[in-house]
GROMACS .gro file of C-alpha atoms in nm:
model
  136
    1UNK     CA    1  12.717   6.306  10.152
    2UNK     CA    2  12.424   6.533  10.194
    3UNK     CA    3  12.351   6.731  10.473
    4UNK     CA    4  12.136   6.596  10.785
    5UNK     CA    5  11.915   6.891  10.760
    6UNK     CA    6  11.806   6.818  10.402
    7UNK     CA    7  11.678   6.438  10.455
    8UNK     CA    8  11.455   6.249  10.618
    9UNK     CA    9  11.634   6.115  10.997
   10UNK     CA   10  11.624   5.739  10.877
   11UNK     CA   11  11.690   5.811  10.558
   12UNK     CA   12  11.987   5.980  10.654
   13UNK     CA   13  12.104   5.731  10.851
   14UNK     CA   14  12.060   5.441  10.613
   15UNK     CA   15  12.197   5.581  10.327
   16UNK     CA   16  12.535   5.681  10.516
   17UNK     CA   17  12.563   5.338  10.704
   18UNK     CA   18  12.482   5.168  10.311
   19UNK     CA   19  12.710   5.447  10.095
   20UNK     CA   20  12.999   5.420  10.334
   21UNK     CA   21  13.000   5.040  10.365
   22UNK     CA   22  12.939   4.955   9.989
   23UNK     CA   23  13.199   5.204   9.873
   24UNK     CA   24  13.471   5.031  10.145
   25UNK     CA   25  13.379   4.693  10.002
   26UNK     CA   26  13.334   4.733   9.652
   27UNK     CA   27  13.648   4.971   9.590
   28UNK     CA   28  13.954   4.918   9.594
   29UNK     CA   29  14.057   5.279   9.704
   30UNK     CA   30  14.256   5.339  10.010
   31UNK     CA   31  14.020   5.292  10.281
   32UNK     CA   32  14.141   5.593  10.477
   33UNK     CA   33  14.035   5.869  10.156
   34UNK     CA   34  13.659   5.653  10.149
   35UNK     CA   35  13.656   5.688  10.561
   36UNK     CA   36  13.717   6.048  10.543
   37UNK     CA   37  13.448   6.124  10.292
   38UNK     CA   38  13.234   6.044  10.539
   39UNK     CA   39  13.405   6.111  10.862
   40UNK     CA   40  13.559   6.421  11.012
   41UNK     CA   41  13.908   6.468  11.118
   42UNK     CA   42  13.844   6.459  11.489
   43UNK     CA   43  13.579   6.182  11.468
   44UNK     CA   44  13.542   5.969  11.779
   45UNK     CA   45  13.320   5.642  11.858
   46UNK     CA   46  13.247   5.517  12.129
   47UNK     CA   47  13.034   5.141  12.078
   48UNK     CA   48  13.005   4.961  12.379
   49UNK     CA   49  13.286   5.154  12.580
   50UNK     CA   50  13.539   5.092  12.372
   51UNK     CA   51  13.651   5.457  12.237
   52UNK     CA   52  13.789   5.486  11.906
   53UNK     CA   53  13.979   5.800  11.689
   54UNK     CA   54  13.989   5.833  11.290
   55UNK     CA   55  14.316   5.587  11.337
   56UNK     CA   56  14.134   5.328  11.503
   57UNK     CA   57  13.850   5.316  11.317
   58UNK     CA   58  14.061   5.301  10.970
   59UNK     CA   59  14.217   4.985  11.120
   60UNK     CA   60  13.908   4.858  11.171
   61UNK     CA   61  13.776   4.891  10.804
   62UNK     CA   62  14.089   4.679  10.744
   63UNK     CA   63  13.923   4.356  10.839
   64UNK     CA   64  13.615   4.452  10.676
   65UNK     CA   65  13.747   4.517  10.286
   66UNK     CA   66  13.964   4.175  10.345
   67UNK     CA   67  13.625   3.968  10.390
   68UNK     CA   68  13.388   4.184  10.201
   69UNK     CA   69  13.097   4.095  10.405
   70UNK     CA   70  12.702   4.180  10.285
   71UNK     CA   71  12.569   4.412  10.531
   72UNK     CA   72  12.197   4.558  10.510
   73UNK     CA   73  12.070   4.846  10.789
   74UNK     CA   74  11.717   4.815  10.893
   75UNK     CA   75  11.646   5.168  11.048
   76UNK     CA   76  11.305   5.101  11.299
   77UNK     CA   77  11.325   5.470  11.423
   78UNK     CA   78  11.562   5.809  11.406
   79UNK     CA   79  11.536   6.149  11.538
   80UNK     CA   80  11.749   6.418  11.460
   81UNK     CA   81  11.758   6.792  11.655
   82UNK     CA   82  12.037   7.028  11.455
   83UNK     CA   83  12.346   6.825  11.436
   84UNK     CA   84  12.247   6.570  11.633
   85UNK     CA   85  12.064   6.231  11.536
   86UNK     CA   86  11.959   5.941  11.721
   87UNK     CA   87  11.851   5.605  11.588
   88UNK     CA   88  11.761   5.261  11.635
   89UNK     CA   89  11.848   4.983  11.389
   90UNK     CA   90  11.933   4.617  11.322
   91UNK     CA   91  12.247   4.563  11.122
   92UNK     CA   92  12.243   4.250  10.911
   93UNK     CA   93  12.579   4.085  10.851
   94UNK     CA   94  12.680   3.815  10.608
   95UNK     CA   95  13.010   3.677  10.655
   96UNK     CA   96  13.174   3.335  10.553
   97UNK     CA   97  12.878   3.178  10.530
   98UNK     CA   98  12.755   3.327  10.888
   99UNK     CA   99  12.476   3.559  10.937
  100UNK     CA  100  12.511   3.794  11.227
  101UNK     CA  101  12.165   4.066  11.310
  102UNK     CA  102  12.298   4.368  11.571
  103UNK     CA  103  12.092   4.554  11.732
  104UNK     CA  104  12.210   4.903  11.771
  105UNK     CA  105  12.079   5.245  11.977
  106UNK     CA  106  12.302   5.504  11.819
  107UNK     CA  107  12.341   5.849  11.933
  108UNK     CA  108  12.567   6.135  11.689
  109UNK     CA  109  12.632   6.445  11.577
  110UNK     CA  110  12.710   6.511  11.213
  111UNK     CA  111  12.886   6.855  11.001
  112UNK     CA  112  12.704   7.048  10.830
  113UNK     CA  113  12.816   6.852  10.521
  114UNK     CA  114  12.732   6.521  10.653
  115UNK     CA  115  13.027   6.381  10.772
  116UNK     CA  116  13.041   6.184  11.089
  117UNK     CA  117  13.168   6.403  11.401
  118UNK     CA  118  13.095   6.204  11.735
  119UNK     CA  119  12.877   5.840  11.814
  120UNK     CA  120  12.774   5.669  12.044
  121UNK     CA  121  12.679   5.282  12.030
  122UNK     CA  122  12.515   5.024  12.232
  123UNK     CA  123  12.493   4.679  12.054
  124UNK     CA  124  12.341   4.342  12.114
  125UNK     CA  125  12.369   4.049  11.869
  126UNK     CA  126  12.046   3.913  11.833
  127UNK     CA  127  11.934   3.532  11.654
  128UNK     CA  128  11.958   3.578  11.297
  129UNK     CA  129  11.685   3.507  11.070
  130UNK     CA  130  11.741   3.266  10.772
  131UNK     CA  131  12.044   3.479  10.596
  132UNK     CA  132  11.864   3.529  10.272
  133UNK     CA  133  11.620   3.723  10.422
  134UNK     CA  134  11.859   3.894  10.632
  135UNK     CA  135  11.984   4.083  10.345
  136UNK     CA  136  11.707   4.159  10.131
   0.00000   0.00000   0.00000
């Protein structure tokens, strides 16, 4: 990962979201070493209220890397102060044939070395556009 303080905020932000996701899906590595390339050790979510650790949030690659879903992130806007970045972005999903777009106002703070420490997600699923387009 690089460091926030050497890219551009929605760069950044993009490029983690798309590195982490495509290495979980395309590899067959154990999910937990590819989550904690790009997580700390202490890492906690929140999205929507529901809080998760580093245990719950390797479970819930586990679902992912079974259905191997496309996924593109469509950053609108990010901000980052020290540590701390917040963005705005539309997540577009493929799965089974269903194509899901989530909105998402995210709020974290990453290590020096770029790793995930803290975030903080609201989400709304929105209409999907036709699914090829969602993913180009």
């Amino acid at each position: 990962m690089r460091p926030l303080a050497d890219t551009d905020p929605k760069q950044f932000i993009a490029d983690f979201f798309m590195s982490f996701h495509e290495e979980l899906v395309l590899s067959d590595e154990d999910p937990a070493l590819i989550f904690d390339r790009y997580h700390t050790p202490d890492i906690v979510q929140v999205a929507d209220g529901h809080r998760m650790d580093r245990d719950k949030l390797i479970a819930h690659t586990r679902p992912v890397r079974k259905t191997r879903p496309g996924n593109r992130t469509e950053v609108h806007e990010a901000i980052a102060n020290g540590d701390r970045i917040a963005a705005r972005y539309t997540l577009h999903v493929q799965r089974r044939g269903r194509y899901l777009a989530i909105e998402v106002c995210f709020f974290g703070r990453f290590a020096a070395d770029g790793r995930m420490r803290e975030a903080h997600m609201l989400t709304r699923t929105v209409p999907a556009i036709d699914g090829k387009e969602a993913l180009e």
